Coordinates of C-alpha atoms in Angstrom, one line a residue:
X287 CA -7.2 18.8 33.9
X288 CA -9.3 21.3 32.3
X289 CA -12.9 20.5 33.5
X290 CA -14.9 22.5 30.9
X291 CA -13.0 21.3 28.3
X292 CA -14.1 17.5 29.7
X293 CA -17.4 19.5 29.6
X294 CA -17.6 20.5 25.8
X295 CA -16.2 16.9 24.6
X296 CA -19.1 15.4 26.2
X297 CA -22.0 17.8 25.2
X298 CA -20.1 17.6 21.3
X299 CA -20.7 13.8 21.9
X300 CA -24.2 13.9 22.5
X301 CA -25.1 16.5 20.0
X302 CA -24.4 14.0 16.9
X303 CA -28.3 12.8 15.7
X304 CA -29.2 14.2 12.1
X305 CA -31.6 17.2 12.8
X306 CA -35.6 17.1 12.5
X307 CA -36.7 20.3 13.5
X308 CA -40.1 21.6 14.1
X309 CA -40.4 25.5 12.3
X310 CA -38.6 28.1 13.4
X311 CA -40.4 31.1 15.6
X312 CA -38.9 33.4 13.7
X313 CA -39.6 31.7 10.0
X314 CA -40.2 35.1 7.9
X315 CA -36.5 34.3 8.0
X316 CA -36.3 30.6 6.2
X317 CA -37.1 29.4 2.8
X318 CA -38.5 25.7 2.9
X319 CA -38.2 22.6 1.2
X320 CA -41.3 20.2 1.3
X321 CA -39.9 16.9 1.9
X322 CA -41.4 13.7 3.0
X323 CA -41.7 13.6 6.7
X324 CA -41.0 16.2 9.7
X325 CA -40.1 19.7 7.3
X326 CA -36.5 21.0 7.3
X327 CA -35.8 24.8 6.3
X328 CA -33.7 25.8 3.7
X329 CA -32.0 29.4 5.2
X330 CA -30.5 32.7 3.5
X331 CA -28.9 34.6 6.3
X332 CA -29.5 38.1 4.5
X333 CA -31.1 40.9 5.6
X334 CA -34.1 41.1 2.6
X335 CA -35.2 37.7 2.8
X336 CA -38.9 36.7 3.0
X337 CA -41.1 34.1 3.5
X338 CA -41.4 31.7 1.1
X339 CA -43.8 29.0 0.9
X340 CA -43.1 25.6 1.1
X341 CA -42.1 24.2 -2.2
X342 CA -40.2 21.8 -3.9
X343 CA -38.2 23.5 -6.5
X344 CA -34.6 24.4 -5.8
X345 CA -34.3 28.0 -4.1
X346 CA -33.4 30.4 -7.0
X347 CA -29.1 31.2 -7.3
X348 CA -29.1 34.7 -5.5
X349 CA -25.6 37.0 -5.1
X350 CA -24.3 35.2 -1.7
X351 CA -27.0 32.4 -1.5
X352 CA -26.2 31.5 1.3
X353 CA -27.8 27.9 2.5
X354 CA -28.8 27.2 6.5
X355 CA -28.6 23.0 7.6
X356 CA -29.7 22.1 10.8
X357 CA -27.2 19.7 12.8
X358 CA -28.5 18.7 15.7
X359 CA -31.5 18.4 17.7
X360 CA -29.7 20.2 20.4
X361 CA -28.2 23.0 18.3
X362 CA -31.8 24.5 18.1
X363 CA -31.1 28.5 18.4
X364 CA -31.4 30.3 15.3
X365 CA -28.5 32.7 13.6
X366 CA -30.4 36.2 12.3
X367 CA -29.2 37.2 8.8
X368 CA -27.4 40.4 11.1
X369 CA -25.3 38.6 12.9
X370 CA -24.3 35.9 9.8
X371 CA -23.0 39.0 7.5
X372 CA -22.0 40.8 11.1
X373 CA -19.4 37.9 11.8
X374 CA -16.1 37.9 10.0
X375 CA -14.9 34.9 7.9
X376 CA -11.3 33.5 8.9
X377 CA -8.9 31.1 7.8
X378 CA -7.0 29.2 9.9
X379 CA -4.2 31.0 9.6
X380 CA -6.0 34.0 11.3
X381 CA -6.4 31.9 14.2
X382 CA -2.9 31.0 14.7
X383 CA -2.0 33.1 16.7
X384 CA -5.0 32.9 19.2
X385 CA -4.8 31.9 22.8
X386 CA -8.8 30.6 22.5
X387 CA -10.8 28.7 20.6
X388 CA -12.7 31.3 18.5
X389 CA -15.7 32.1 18.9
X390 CA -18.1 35.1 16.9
X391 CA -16.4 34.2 13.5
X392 CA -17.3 31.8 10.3
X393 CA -15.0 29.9 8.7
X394 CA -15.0 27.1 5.6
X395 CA -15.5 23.7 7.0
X396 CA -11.6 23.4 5.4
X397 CA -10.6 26.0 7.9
X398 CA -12.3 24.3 10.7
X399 CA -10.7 21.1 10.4
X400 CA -7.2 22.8 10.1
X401 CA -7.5 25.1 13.3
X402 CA -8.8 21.7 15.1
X403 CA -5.6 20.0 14.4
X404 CA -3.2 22.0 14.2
X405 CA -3.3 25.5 16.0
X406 CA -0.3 25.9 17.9
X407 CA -2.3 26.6 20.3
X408 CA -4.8 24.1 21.4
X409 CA -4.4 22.3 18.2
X410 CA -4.9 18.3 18.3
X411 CA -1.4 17.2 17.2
X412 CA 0.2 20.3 19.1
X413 CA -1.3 19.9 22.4
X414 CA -3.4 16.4 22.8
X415 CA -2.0 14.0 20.8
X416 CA 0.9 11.4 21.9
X417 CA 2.4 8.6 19.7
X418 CA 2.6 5.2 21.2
X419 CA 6.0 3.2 21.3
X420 CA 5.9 0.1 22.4
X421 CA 9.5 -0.2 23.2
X422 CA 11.2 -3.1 22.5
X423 CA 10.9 -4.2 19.2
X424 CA 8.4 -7.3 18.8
X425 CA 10.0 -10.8 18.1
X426 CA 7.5 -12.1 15.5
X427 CA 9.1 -15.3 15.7
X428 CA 7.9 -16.1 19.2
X429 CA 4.3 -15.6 18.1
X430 CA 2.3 -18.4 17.3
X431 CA -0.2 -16.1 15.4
X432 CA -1.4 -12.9 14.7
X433 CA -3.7 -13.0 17.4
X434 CA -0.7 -13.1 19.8
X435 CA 0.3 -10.3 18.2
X436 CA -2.6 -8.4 19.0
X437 CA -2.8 -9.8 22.8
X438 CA 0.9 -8.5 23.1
X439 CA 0.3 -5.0 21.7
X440 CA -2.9 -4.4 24.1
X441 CA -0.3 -5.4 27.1
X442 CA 2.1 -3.0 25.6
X443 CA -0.4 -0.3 25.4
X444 CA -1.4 -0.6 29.7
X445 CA 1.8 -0.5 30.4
X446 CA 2.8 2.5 28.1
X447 CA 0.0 4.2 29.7
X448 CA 0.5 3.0 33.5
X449 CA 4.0 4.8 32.4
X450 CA 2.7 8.1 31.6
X451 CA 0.5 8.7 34.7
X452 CA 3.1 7.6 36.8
X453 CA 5.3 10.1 35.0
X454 CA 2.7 12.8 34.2
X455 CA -0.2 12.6 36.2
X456 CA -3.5 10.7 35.3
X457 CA -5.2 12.3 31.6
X458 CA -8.5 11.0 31.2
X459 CA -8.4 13.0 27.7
X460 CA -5.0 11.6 26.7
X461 CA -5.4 11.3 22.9
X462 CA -2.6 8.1 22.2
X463 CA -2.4 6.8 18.8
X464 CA -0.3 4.7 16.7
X465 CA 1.8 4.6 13.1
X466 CA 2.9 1.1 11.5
X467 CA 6.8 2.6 12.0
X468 CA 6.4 2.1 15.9
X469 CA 4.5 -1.3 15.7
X470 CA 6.6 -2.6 13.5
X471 CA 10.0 -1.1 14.2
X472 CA 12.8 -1.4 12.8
X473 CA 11.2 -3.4 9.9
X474 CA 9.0 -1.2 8.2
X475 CA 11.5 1.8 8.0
X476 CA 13.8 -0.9 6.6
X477 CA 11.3 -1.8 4.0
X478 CA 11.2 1.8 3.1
X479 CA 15.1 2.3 3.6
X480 CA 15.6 -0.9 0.7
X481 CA 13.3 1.2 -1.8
X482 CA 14.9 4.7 -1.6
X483 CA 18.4 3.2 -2.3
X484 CA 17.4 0.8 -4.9
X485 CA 15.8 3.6 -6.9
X486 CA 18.4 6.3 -5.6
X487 CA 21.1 3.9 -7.4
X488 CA 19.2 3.4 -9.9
X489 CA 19.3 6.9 -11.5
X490 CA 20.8 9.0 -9.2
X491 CA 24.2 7.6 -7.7
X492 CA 26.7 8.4 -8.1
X493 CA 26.1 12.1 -9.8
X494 CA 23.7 13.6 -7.0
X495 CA 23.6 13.0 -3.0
X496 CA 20.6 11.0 -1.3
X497 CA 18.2 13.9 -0.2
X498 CA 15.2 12.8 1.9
X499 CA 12.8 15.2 3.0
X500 CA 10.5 13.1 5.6
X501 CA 7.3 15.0 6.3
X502 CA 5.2 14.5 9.6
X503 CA 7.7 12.7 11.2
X504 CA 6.8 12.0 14.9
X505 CA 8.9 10.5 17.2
X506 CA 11.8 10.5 14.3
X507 CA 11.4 6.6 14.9
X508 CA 11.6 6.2 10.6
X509 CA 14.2 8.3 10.0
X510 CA 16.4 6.5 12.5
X511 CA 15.3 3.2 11.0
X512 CA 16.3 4.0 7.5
X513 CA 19.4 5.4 8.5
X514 CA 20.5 2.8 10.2
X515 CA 20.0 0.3 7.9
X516 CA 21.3 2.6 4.8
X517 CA 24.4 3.1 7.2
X518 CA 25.0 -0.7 7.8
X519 CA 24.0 -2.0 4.4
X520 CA 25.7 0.6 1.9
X521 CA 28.3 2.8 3.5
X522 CA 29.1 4.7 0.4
X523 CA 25.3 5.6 0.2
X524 CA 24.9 6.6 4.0
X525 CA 28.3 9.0 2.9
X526 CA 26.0 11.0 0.6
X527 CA 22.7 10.8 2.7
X528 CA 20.7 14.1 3.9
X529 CA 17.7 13.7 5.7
X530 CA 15.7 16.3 6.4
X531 CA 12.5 16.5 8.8
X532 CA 9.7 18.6 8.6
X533 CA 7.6 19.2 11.4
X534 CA 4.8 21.1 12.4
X535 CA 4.1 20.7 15.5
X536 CA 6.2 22.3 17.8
X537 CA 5.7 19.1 20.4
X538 CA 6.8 16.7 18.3
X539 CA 9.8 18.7 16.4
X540 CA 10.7 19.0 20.6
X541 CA 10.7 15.2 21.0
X542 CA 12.7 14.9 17.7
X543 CA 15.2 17.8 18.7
X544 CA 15.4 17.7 22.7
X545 CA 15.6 15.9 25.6
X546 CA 12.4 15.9 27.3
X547 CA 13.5 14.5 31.0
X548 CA 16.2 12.3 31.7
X549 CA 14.2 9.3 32.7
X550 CA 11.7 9.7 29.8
X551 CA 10.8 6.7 27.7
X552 CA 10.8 9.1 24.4
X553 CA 14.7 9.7 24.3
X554 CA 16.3 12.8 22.3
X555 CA 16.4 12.3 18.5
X556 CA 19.2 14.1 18.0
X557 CA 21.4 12.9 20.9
X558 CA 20.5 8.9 19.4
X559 CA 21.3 10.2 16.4
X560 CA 24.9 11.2 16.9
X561 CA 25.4 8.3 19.5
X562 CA 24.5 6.4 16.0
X563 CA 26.7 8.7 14.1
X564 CA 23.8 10.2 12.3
X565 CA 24.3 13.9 13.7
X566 CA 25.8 15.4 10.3
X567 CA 23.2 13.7 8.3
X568 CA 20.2 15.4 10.0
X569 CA 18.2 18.1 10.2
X570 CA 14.9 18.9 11.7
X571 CA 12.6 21.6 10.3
X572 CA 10.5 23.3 12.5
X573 CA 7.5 24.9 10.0
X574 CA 4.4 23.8 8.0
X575 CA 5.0 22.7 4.9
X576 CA 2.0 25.1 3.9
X577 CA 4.3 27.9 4.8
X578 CA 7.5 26.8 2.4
X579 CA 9.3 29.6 1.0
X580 CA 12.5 28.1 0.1
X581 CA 13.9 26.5 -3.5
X582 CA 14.9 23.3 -3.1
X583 CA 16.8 22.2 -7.0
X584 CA 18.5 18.9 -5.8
X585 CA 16.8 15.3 -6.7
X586 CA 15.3 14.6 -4.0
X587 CA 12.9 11.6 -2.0
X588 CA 10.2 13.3 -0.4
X589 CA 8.1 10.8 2.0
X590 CA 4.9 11.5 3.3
X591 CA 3.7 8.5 5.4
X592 CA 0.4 8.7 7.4
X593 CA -0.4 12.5 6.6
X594 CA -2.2 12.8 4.3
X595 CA -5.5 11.3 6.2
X596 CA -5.0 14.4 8.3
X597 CA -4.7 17.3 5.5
X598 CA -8.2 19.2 5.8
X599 CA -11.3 18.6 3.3
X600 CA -14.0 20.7 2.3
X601 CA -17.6 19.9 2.2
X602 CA -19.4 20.1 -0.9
X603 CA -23.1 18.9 -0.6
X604 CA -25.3 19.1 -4.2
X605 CA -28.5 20.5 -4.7
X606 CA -30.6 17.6 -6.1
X607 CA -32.5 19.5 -8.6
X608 CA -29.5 21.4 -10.5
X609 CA -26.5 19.4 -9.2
X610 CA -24.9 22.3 -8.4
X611 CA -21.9 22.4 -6.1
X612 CA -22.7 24.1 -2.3
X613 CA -19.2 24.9 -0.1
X614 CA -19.6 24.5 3.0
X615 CA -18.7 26.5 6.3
X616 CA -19.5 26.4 9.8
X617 CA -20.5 29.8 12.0
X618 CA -19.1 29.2 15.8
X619 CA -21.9 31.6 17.8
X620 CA -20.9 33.9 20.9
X621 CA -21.4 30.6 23.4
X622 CA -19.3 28.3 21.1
X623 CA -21.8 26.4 19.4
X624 CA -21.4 25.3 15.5
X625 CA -24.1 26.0 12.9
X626 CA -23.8 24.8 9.5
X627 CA -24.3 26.7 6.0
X628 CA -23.8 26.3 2.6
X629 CA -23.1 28.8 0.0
X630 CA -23.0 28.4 -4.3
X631 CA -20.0 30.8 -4.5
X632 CA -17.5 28.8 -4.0
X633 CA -14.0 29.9 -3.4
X634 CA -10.8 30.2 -5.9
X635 CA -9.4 26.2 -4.2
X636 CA -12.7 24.4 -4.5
X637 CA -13.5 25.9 -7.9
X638 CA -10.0 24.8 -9.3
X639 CA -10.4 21.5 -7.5
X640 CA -13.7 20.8 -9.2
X641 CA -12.1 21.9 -12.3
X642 CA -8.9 19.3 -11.9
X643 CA -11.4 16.1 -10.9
X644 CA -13.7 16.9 -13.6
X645 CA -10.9 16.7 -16.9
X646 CA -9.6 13.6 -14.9
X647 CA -12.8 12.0 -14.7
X648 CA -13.1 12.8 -18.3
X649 CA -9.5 11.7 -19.2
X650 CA -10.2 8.1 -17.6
X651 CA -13.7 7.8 -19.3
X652 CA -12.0 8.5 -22.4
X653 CA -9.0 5.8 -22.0
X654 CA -10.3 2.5 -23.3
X655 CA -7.5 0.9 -21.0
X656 CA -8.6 1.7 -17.5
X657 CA -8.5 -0.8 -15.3
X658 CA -11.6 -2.0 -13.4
X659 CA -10.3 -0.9 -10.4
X660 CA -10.0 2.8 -12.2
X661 CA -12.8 2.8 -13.7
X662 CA -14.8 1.9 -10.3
X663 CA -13.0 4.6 -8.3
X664 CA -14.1 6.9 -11.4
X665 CA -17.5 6.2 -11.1
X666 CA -17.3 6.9 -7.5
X667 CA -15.2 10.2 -7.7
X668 CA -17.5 11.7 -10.4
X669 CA -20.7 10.6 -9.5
X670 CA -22.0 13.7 -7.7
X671 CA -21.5 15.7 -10.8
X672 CA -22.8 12.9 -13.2
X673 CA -26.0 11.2 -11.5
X674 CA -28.8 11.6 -13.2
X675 CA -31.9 13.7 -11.5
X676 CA -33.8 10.5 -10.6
X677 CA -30.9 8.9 -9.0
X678 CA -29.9 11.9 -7.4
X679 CA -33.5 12.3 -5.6
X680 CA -33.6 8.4 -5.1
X681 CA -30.2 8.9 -3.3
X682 CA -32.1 11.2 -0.4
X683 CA -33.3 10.2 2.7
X684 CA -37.1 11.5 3.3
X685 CA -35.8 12.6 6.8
X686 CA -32.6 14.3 5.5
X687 CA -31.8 17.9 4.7
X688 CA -32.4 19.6 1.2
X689 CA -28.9 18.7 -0.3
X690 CA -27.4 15.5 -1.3
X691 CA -25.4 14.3 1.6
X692 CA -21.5 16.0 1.9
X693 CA -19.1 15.1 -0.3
X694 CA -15.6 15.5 1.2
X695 CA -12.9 16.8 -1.5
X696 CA -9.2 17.1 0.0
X697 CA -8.4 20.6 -1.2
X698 CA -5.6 20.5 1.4
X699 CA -3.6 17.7 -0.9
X700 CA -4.2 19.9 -3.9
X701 CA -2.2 22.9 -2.1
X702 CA 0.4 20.1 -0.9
X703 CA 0.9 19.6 -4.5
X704 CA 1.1 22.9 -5.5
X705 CA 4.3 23.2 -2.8
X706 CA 5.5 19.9 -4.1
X707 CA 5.4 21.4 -7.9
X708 CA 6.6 24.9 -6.8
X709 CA 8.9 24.8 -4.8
X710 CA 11.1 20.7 -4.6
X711 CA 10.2 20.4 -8.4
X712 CA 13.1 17.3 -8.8
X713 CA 11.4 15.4 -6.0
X714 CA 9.8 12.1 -6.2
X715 CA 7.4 11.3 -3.9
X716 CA 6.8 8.5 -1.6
X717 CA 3.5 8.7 0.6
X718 CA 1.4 5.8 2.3
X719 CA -2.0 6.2 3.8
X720 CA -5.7 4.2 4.1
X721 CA -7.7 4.1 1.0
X722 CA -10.8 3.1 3.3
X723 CA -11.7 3.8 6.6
X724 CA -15.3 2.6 9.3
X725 CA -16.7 5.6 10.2
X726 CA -20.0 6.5 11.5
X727 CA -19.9 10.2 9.7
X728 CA -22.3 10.1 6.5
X729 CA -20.6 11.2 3.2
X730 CA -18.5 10.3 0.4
X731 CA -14.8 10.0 1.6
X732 CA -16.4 10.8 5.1
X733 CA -13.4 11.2 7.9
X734 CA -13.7 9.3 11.0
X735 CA -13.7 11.5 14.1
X736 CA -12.6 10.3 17.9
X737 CA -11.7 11.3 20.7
X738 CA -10.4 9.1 24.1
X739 CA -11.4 9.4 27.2
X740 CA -10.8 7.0 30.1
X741 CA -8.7 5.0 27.6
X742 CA -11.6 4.3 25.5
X743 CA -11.8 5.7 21.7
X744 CA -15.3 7.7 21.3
X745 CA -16.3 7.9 17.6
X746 CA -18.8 11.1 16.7
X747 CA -20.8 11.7 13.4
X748 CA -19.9 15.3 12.4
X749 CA -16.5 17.3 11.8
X750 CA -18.0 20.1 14.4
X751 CA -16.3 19.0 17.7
X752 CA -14.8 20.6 20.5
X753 CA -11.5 21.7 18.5
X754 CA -8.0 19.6 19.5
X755 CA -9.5 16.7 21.4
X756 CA -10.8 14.9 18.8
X757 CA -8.6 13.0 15.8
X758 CA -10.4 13.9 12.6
X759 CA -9.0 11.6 9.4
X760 CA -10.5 11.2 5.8
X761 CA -9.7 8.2 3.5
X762 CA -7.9 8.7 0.9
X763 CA -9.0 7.8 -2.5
X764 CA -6.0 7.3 -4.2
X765 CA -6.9 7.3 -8.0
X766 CA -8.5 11.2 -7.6
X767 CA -5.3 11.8 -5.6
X768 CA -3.4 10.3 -8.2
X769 CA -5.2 12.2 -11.0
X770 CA -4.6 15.8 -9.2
X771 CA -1.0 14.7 -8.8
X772 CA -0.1 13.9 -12.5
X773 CA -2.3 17.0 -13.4
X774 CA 0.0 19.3 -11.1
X775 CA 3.1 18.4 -11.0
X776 CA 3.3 16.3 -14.6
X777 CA 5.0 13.5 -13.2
X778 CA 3.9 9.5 -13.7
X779 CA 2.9 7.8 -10.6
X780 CA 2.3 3.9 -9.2
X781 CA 0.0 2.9 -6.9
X782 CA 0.2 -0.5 -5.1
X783 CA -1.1 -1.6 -1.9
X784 CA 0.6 -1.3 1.0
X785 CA 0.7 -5.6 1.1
X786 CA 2.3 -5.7 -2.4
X787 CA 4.5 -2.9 -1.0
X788 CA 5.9 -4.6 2.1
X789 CA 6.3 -7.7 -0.1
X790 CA 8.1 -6.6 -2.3
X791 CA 10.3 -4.1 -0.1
X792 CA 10.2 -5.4 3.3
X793 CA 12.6 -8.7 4.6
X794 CA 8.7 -10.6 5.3
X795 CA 10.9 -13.7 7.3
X796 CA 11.3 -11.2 10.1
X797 CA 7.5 -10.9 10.6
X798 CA 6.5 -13.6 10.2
X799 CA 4.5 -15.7 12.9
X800 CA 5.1 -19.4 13.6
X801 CA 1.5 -19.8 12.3
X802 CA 2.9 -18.1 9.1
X803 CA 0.9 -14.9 10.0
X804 CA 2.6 -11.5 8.6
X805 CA 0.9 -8.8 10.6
X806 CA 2.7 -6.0 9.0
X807 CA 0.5 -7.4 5.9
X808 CA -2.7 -8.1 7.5
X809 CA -3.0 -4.9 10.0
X810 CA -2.5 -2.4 7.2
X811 CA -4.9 -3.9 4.2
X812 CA -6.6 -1.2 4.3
X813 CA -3.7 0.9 3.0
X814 CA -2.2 1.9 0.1
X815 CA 1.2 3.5 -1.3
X816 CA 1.5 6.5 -3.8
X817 CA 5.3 7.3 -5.3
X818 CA 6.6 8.9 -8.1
X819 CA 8.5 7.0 -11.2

């Protein structure tokens, strides 16, 4: 085990407590910000900046304002304007290539996020993370209620683990999670299986084959699942059925493709697959979807379940006297630590973002029919850009920074739409995700962030961790995602929760507790589905 990496994940999860600094020794080089309570420094990391005395008034827009915040109590060391404009700015795809964690660089907090899950390198989902299968699938009908079912899934989870460090050594830092296709296997990718053939059959069959492109597909668990049942339950479908995975990480596409060991618990995909008879109807997909290059013309299903909670977000924080916009980005110094800016020029993705929410907002403000449930997540969506100045100062904490508190916007689901649009443009689209998530970070669709250790799940309060040991997932607001969806690709959506979705899809009988307790309902309320009509 890697003993300074244990090192780093515990001093990122002591280093989480809102900053109250005392003034800088070197404060010719901050601008200030008189608020209530212990002062906090506004900073622009150029060269001709001068002291300015405290004041209340927003800092005057400048070419390249560029905006310090303080983090942490800890993160006390100051960045000199040099080394801010002496550091390059890189994307995550810069770093995809690198052996390290980078360190010397600046980055937008989108970027960040990214490189933390997914460089190939020491990426979460590439090198930490490990999906849990419980094994046998759960008899619901034994269960007196879903209390049982919980008790029986904790068991499940020991001995999954007891498995692995028998197998592969003892990992303190073993990040395990979950999806609702291995708790509830085979049901839920039946559920799903009954609504791509209904609405396959319903305008497709028999003039055009059964394309699924399944995105993000772990242990392949779904696409067995649906194939199965399509195989047993409509031959003549499962004749014309493609399924296509792709995957980005190179672990999991491994799991889906090869045999790992011969006494593993995780068995070879593709070997299942052709013991099933599946082998002609699958292919796996080794690449990012951000990277697709290829014209795909045929009518196709593309699913995207559980991802999107993981595509990266920037921050936008607001300055409370003009309401203007502020992108953030993170500078990682020569020992590795994270210090936080802002800047008003924002790039080409945010300003287009902005651009899309805004005429949507507009659009529903302007449609006498919203529903209340619209019109609430409307409210909520435009609010930074539509509070009034009063409300927008009342909003502040006395003890907080000099901008409103972040705002995360998933510019990472715009680009996914943009492939979507470009490049599958017959597609219909079926994604599920959670529409609300507890988490300790503060902001507006705020991401929880983890990380396990000793088999115990360790929230933080910031994005800036130790990158690829800690899980970092954003609700997802699904009437914004909605509205950039419709505005992209053109096409009309439905949203239903993932509850109406099961009961309408899913065979509910073989969930069901003797108590009458459904937990594929009840574990997942927090969840909704998105898909194309």
């Amino acid at each position: 085990m890697d003993s300074a990496a244990v090192s780093s994940i515990f001093r990122s999860l002591f280093h989480q407590r809102a900053c109250l600094r005392t003034p800088p020794r070197n404060a010719a080089l901050f601008t200030s910000a008189a608020l209530a309570g212990p002062r906090l420094h506004t900073r622009r990391p150029q060269a001709q900046a001068q002291l300015a005395a405290p004041q209340r008034r927003a800092i005057a827009t400048k070419p390249k304002e560029v905006i310090w915040q303080p983090r942490s109590l800890h993160m006390y060391k100051d960045v000199s304007p040099e080394v801010f404009d002496q550091y390059p700015m890189v994307t995550a795809a810069d770093l995809v290539n690198r052996t390290e964690r980078p360190r010397r660089v600046k980055m937008w907090a989108r970027d960040f996020i990214d490189d933390s899950l997914y460089n190939p390198q020491y990426g979460y989902f590439s090198k930490h993370a490990t999906i849990f299968t419980p094994g046998t699938p759960f008899d619901f009908s034994t269960m007196e209620d879903d209390h049982d079912f919980t008790k029986q899934l904790s068991e499940r989870y020991v001995t999954f683990e007891d498995n692995l460090d028998a197998t592969k050594g003892i990992n303190p830092i073993r990040q395990l999670w979950h999806t609702p296709t291995e708790l509830f296997n085979p049901y839920y990718g039946h559920a799903i299986a009954r609504y791509l053939v209904a609405n396959y059959k319903l305008s497709l069959y028999p003039y055009h084959d059964l394309v699924i492109y399944e995105m993000g597909a772990g242990n392949g668990t779904l696409m067995r699942n649906v194939l199965d049942w399509i195989r047993d339950n409509d031959p003549d479908v499962y004749e014309r059925t493609k399924y296509r995975i792709i995957e980005i990480s190179p672990a999991l596409a491994e799991i889906q493709a090869t045999t790992i060991s011969t006494d593993s618990t995780t068995h070879n995909i593709l070997q299942q697959a052709a013991q099933s008879g599946h082998s002609s109807h699958v292919q796996i997909i080794n690449k990012s979807i951000f990277e697709w290059d290829t014209y795909v013309p045929d009518s196709c299903f593309f699913l995207a379940l559980e991802v999107f909670d993981n595509f990266a977000h920037d921050m936008i924080r607001y300055d409370p006297y003009t309401s203007e916009p502020l992108q953030g980005m993170v500078l990682i110094d020569n020992e590795g630590d994270f210090h936080e800016f802002y800047t008003r020029d924002l790039d080409p993705l945010v300003s287009r973002f902005l651009a899309i929410q805004k005429r949507a907002a507009q659009s529903r403000r302007a449609s006498s029919k919203s529903s209340a449930l619209n019109s609430a997540a409307t409210n909520l969506i435009t609010r930074p850009l539509t509070q009034s100045l009063a409300k927008i100062k009342q909003s502040l904490n006395p003890f907080s920074t000099n901008l409103s508190h972040p705002t995360y916007f998933p510019t990472k689901l715009l680009q996914f739409f943009d492939i979507l649009h470009t490049y599958f443009p017959s597609h219909r689209l079926v994604t599920s995700d959670f529409h609300s998530l507890p988490t300790i970070v503060k902001g507006t669709y705020a991401p929880v962030v983890q990380t396990r250790f000793n088999r115990t799940t360790i929230p933080v309060s910031t994005i800036y961790v130790h990158q690829g040991y800690f899980d970092i997932l954003f609700p997802t607001d699904f009437a914004l995602a909605e509205d950039m969806y419709r505005a992209v690709t053109g096409k009309l959506t439905r949203v239903m929760t993932h509850g109406e979705f099961v009961k309408r899809w899913a065979w509910v009988d073989q969930v069901r507790t003797r108590s009458g307790d459904v937990p594929l309902v009840t574990w997942y309320e927090n969840a909704s589905f998105l898909s194309s009509v």
